[in-house]
Short mmCIF file of C-alpha atoms in Angstrom, two decimals:
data_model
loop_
_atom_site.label_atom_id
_atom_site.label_comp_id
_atom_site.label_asym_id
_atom_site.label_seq_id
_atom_site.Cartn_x
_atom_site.Cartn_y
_atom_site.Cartn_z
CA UNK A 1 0.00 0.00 0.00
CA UNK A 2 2.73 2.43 0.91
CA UNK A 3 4.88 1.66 -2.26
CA UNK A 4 1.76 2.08 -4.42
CA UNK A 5 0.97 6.08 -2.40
CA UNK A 6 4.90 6.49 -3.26
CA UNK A 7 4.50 5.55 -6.79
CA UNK A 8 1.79 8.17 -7.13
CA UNK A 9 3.17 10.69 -6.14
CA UNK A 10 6.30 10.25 -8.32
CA UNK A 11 4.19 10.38 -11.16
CA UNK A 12 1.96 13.63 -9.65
CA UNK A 13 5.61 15.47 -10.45
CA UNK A 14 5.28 17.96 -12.93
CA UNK A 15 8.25 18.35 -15.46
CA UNK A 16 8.93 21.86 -14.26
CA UNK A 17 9.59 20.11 -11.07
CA UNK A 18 11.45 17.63 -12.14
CA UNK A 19 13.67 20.13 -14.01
CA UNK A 20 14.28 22.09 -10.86
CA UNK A 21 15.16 19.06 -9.21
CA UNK A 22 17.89 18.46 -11.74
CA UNK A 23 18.99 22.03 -11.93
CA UNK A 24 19.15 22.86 -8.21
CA UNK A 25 22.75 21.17 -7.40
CA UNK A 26 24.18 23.12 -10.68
CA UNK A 27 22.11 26.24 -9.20
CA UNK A 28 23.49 25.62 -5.66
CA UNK A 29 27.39 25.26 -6.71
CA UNK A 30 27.20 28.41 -9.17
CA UNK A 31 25.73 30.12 -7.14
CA UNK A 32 27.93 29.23 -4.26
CA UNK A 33 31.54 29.21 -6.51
CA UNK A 34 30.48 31.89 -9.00
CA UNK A 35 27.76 34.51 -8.00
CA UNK A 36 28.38 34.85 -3.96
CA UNK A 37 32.24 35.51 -4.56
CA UNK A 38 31.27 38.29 -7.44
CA UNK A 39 29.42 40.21 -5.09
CA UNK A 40 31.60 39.54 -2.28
CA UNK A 41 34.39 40.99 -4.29
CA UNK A 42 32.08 44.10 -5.28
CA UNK A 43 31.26 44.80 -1.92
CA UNK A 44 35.15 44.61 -0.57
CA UNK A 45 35.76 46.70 -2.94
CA UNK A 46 33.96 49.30 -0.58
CA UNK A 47 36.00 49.12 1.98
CA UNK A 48 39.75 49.73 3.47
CA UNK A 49 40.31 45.83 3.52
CA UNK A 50 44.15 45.21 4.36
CA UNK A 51 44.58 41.08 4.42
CA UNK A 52 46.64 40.54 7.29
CA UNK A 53 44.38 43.05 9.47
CA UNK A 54 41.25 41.53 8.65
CA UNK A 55 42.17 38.02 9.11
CA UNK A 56 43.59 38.97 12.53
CA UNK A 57 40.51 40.91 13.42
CA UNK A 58 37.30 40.97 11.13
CA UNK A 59 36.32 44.29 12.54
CA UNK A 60 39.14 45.94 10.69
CA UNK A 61 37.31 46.40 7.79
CA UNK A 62 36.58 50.05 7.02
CA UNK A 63 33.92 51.00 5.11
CA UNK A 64 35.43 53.69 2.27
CA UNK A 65 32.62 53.62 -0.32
CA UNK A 66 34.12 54.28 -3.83
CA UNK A 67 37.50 56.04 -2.25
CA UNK A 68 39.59 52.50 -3.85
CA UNK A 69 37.63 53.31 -7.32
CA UNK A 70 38.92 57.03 -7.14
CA UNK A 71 42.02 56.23 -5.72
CA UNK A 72 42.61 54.04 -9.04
CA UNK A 73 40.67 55.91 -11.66
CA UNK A 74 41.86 59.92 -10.80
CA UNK A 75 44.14 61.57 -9.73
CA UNK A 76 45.25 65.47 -8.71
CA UNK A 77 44.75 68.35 -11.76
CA UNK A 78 43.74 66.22 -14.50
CA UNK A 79 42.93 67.49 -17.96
CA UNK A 80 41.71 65.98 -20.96
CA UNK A 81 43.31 66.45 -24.73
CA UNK A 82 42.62 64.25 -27.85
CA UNK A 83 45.97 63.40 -28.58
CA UNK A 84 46.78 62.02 -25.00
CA UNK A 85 47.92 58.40 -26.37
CA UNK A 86 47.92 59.15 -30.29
CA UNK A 87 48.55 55.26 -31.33
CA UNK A 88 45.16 54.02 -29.10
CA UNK A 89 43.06 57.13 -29.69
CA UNK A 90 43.68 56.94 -33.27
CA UNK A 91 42.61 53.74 -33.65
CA UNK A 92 39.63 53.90 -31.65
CA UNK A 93 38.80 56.91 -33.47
CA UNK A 94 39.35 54.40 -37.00
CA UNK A 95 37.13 51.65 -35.18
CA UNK A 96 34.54 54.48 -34.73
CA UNK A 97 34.59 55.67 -38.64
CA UNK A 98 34.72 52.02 -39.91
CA UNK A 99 31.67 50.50 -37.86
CA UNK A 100 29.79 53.84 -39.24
CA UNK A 101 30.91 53.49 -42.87
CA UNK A 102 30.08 49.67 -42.69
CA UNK A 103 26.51 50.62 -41.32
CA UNK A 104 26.01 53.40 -44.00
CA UNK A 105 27.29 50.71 -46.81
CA UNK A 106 24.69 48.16 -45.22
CA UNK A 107 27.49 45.75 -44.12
CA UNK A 108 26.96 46.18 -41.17
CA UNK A 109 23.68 46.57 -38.25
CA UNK A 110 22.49 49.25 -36.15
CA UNK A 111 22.92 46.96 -33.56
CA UNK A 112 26.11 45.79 -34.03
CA UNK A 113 27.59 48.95 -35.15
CA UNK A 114 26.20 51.11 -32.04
CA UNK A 115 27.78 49.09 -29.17
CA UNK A 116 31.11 49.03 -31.36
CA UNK A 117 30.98 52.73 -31.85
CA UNK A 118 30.17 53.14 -28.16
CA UNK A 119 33.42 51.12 -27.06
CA UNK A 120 35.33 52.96 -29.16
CA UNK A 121 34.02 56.47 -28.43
CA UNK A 122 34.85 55.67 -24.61
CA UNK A 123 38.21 54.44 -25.00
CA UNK A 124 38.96 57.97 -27.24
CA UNK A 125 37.46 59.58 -24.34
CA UNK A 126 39.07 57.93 -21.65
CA UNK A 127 42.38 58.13 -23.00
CA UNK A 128 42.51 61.52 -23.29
CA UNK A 129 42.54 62.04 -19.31
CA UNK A 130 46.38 62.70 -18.42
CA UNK A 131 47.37 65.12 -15.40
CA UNK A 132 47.93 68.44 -16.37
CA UNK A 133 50.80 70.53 -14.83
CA UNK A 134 51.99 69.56 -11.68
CA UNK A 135 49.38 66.96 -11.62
CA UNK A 136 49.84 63.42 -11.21
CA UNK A 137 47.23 59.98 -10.80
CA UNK A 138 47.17 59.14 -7.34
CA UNK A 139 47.72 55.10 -8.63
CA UNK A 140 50.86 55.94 -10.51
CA UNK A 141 51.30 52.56 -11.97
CA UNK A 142 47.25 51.72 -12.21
CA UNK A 143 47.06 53.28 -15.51
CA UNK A 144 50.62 52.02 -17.63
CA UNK A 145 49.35 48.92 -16.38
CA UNK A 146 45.97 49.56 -18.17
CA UNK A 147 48.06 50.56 -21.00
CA UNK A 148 50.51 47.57 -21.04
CA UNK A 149 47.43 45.36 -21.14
CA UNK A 150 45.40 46.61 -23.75
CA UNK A 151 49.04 47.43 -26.25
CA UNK A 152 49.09 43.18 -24.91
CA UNK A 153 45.89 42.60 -26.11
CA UNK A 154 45.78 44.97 -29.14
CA UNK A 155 48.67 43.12 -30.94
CA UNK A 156 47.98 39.38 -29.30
CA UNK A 157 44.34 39.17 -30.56
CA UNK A 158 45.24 39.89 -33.86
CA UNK A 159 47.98 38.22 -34.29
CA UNK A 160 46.89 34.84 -33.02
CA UNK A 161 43.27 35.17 -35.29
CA UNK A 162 45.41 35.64 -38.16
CA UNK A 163 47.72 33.06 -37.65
CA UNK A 164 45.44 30.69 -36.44
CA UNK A 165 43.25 31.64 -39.88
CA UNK A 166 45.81 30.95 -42.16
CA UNK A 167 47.04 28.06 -40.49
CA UNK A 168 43.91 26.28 -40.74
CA UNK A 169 43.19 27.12 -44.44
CA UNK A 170 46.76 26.06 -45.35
CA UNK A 171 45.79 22.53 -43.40
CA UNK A 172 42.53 21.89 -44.67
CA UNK A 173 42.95 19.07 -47.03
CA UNK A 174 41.75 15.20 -46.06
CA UNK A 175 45.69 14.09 -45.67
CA UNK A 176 47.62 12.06 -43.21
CA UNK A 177 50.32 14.35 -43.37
CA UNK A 178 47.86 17.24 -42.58
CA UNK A 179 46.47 15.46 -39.72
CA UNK A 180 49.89 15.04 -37.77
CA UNK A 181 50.38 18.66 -38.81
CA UNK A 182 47.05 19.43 -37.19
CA UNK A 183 47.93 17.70 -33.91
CA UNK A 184 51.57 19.03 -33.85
CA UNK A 185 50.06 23.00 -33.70
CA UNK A 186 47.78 22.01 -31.59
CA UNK A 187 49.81 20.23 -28.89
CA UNK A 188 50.85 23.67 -27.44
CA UNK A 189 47.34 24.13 -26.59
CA UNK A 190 47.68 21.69 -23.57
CA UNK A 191 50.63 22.63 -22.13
CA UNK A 192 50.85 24.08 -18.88
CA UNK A 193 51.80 27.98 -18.75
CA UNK A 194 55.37 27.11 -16.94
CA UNK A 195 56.02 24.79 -19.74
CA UNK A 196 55.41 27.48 -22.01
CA UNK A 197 57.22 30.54 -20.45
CA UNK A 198 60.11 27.42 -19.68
CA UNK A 199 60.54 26.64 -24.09
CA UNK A 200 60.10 30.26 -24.76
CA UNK A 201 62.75 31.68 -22.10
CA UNK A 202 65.22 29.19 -23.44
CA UNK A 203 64.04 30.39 -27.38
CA UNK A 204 64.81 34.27 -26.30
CA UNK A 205 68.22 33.56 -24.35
CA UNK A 206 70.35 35.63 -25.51
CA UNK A 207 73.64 32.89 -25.84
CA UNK A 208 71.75 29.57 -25.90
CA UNK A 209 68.62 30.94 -28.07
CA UNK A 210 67.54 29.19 -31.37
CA UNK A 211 66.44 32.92 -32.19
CA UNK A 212 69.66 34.89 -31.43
CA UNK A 213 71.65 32.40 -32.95
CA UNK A 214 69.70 32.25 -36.31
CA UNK A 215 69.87 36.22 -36.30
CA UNK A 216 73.92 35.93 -35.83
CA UNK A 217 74.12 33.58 -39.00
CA UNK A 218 73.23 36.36 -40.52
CA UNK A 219 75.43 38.78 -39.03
CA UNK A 220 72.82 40.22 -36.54
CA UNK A 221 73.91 41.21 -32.99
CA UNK A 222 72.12 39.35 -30.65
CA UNK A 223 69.12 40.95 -28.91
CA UNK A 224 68.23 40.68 -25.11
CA UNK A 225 64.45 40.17 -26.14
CA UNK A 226 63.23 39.71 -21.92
CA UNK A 227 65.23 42.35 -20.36
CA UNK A 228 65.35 44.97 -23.14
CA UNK A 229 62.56 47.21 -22.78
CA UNK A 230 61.50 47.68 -26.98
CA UNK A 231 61.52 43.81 -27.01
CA UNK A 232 59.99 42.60 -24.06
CA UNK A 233 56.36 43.31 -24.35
CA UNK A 234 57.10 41.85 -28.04
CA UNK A 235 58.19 38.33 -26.92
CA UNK A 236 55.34 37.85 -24.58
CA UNK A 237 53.20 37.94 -27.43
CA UNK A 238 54.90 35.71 -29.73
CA UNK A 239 54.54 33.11 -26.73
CA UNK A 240 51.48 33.71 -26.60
CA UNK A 241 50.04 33.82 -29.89
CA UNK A 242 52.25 30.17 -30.00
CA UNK A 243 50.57 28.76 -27.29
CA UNK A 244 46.96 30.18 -28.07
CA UNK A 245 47.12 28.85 -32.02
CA UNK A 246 45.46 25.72 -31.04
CA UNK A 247 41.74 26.40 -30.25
CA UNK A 248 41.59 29.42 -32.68
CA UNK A 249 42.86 26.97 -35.63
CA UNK A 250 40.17 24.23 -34.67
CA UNK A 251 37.70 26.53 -34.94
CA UNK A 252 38.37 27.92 -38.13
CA UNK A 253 38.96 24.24 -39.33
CA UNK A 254 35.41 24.02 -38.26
CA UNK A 255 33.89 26.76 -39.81
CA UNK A 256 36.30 25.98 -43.17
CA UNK A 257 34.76 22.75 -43.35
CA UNK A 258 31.10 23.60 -42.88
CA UNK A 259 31.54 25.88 -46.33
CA UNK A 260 29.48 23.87 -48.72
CA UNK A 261 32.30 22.17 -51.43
CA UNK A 262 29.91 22.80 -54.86
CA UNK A 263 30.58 26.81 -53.77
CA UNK A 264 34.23 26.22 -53.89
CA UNK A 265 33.38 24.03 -57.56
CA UNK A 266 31.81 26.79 -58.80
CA UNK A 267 34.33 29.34 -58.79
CA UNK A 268 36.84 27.26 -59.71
CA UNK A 269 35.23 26.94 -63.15
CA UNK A 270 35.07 30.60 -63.12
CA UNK A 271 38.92 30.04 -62.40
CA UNK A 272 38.66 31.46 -58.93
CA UNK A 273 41.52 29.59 -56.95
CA UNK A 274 43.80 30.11 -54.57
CA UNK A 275 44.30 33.21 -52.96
CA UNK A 276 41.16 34.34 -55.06
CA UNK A 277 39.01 31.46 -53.63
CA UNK A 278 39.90 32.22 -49.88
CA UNK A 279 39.41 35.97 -50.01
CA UNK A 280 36.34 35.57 -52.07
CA UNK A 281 34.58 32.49 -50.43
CA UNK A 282 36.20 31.56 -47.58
CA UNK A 283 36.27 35.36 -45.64
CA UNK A 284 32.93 35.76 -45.95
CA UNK A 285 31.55 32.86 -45.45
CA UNK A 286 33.81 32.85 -41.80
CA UNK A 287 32.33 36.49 -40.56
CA UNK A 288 30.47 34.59 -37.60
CA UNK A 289 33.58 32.92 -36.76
CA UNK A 290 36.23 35.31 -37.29
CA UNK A 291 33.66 37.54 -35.07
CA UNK A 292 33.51 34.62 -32.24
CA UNK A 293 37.77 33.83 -32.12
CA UNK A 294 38.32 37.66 -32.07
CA UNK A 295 36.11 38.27 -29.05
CA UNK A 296 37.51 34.99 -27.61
CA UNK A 297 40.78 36.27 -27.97
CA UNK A 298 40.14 39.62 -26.26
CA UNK A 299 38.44 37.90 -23.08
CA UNK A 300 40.91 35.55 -22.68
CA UNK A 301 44.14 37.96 -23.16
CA UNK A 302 42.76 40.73 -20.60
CA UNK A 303 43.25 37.92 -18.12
CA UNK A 304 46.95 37.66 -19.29
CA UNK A 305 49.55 36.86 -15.80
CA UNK A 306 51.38 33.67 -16.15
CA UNK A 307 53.99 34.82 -19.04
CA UNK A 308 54.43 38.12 -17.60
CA UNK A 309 54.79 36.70 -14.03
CA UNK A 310 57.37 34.01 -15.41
CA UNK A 311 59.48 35.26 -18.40
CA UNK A 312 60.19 39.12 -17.00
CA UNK A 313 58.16 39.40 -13.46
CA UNK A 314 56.55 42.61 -15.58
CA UNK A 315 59.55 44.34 -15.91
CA UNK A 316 62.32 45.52 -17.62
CA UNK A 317 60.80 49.22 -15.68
CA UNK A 318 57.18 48.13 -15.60
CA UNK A 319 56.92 47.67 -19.72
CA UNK A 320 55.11 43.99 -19.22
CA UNK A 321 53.31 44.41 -16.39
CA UNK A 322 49.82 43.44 -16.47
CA UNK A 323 46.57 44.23 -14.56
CA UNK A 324 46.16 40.33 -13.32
CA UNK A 325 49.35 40.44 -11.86
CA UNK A 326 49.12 44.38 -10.54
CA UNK A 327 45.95 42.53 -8.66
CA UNK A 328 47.81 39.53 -7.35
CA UNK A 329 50.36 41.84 -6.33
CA UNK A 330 48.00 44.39 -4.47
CA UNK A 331 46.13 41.22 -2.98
CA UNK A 332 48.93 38.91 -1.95
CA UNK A 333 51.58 41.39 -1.54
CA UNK A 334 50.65 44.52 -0.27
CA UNK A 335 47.71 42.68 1.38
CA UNK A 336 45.44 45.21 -0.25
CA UNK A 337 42.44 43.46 -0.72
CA UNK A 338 39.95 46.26 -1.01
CA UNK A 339 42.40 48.20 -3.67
CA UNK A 340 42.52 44.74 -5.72
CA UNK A 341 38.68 43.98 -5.54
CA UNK A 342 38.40 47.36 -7.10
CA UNK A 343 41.09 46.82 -10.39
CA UNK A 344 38.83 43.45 -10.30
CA UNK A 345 35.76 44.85 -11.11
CA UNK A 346 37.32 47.09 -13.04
CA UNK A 347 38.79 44.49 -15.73
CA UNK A 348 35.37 42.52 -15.13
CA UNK A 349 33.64 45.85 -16.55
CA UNK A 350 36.24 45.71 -19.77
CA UNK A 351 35.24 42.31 -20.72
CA UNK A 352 31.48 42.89 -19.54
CA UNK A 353 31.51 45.13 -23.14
CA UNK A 354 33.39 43.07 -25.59
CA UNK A 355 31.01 39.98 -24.23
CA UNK A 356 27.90 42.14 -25.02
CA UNK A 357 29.42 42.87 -28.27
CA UNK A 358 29.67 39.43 -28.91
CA UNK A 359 26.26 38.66 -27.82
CA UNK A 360 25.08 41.18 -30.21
CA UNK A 361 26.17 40.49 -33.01
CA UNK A 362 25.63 36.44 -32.58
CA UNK A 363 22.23 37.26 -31.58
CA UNK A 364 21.72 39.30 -35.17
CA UNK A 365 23.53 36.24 -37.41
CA UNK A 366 20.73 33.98 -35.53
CA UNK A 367 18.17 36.40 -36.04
#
């Protein structure tokens, strides 16, 4: 009698139930791992939080409102000019002209063009904030470090979309050969980031080098690429874009070969091979993809520490270092936790936008 009431009841579950039921220990553990730790971080990033202090005596915690968020952000007598950081503003200023011509040429959607506009409007604007005369931030190093990480970004997200592009077109033929090809760029996709920094360092030595010692054969001097400060930034993006080839290049190989073949027949009647057949056929018919890999790219390199950390420790003078590791250093070092939190939610914020560009312009391709 009592199995039968249990059996009824089992079935009296509704599917909305039932889904609940299955979602609640994912629910629980994001929640627990993912959304309580966000806020947490927001809300220490109100206050005067020194590690040490707190951990001795939880009172210590000083409410400070948004004094870490000015603290990082301003600074004394600081005055705006549109040529602040040429290189950056100019560029944000092309971003802002191309995403209008490609909307006025119909290329290109309100909706996508607006939020890329936007982005590039604000980093013109906020750019062009440097103190004025006998002015100075009151973070001295907040801002190169914003600086170093976005000239990081700027040449790493590039550089490993096209590499990654051509790479895949060039191994996109139904070949053994291609196949150990395929696994052999993609093995430096799962290695560790000490294993990386560890092949790399022993690449850029200046006496042992494969690099400085192919340069001499040609009568080159040899170049100090981790300690000179023109070079450094340089050769933590070339490891980088080496060890971030692998994922980009699937994906393209992906999107390659979903093309449909009798396209590629086609124009090769019309004698359309070659270089011809990829810009023609292939480019456009990889906007979605390109689009996902570039956005990719960006979230993932803003969180750039483990090169910079290993190969130079951000030096020579600052040049490599990077906001993850101005955190860490803040957090663990200076037991600033409160100052941290705050350059946390700041970099959250930077990627916050190039997601919701991404979601906006997938969301228009599905449309």
């Amino acid at each position: 009698m009592a199995r039968q009431t249990t059996g009824k009841r089992k079935r009296t579950l509704s599917q909305q139930q039932a889904a609940w039921a299955l979602l609640a220990p994912f629910l629980a553990t994001y929640c627990a791992f993912l959304v309580y730790p966000f806020f947490k971080g927001v809300w220490i990033s109100l206050h005067d939080w020194n590690l040490l202090a707190v951990a001795m005596n939880p009172a210590a915690a000083k409410w400070v409102g948004l004094h870490n968020y000015v603290h990082m952000l301003w600074g004394r007598n600081i005055t705006w000019g549109p040529l602040s950081h040429p290189l950056v503003q100019l560029l944000a200023l092309a971003v802002l002209a191309g995403a209008f011509g490609l909307h006025r040429a119909g290329r290109l959607s309100g909706r996508s063009a607006i939020p890329i506009a936007i982005a590039a409007l604000l980093i013109f604007l906020l750019l062009g904030f440097t103190p004025g005369e006998g002015g100075r931030w009151f973070d001295r190093r907040f801002w190169p470090t914003v600086g170093n990480t976005v000239l990081f970004v700027t040449l790493a997200a590039p550089g490993t979309t096209i590499a990654a592009l051509l790479l895949a077109a060039a191994l996109n033929r139904e070949t053994r050969m291609m196949a150990v090809f395929r696994t052999l760029f993609f093995l430096s996709q799962v290695l560790s980031v000490t294993v990386v920094t560890l092949i790399w360092q022993i690449m850029f030595s200046p006496t042992q080098g494969l690099i400085d010692n192919v340069i001499r054969v040609f009568g080159g001097s040899p170049v100090s690429w981790l300690t000179d400060p023109h070079f450094a930034m340089l050769a933590i993006v070339v490891t980088t874009i080496w060890w971030s080839l692998g994922i980009a290049m699937i994906l393209f190989l992906a999107g390659i070969q979903d093309i449909n073949r009798e396209i590629y027949e086609a124009a090769a009647l019309d004698n359309a091979r070659g270089w011809k057949s990829f810009w023609f056929i292939t480019l456009p018919n990889l906007k979605r993809t390109i689009t996902l890999v570039v956005v990719l790219q960006i979230i993932l390199h803003f969180q750039v520490f483990g090169q910079s950390h290993l190969m130079t420790q951000g030096g020579p003078d600052d040049r490599t270092q990077v906001l993850v590791r101005y955190i860490y250093q803040s957090a663990f070092r200076d037991s600033e936790i409160g100052r941290a939190s705050a350059m946390a939610v700041f970099l959250f914020a930077i990627m916050s936008v190039f997601a919701v560009i991404q979601f906006l312009i997938g969301r228009e391709k599905s449309e």
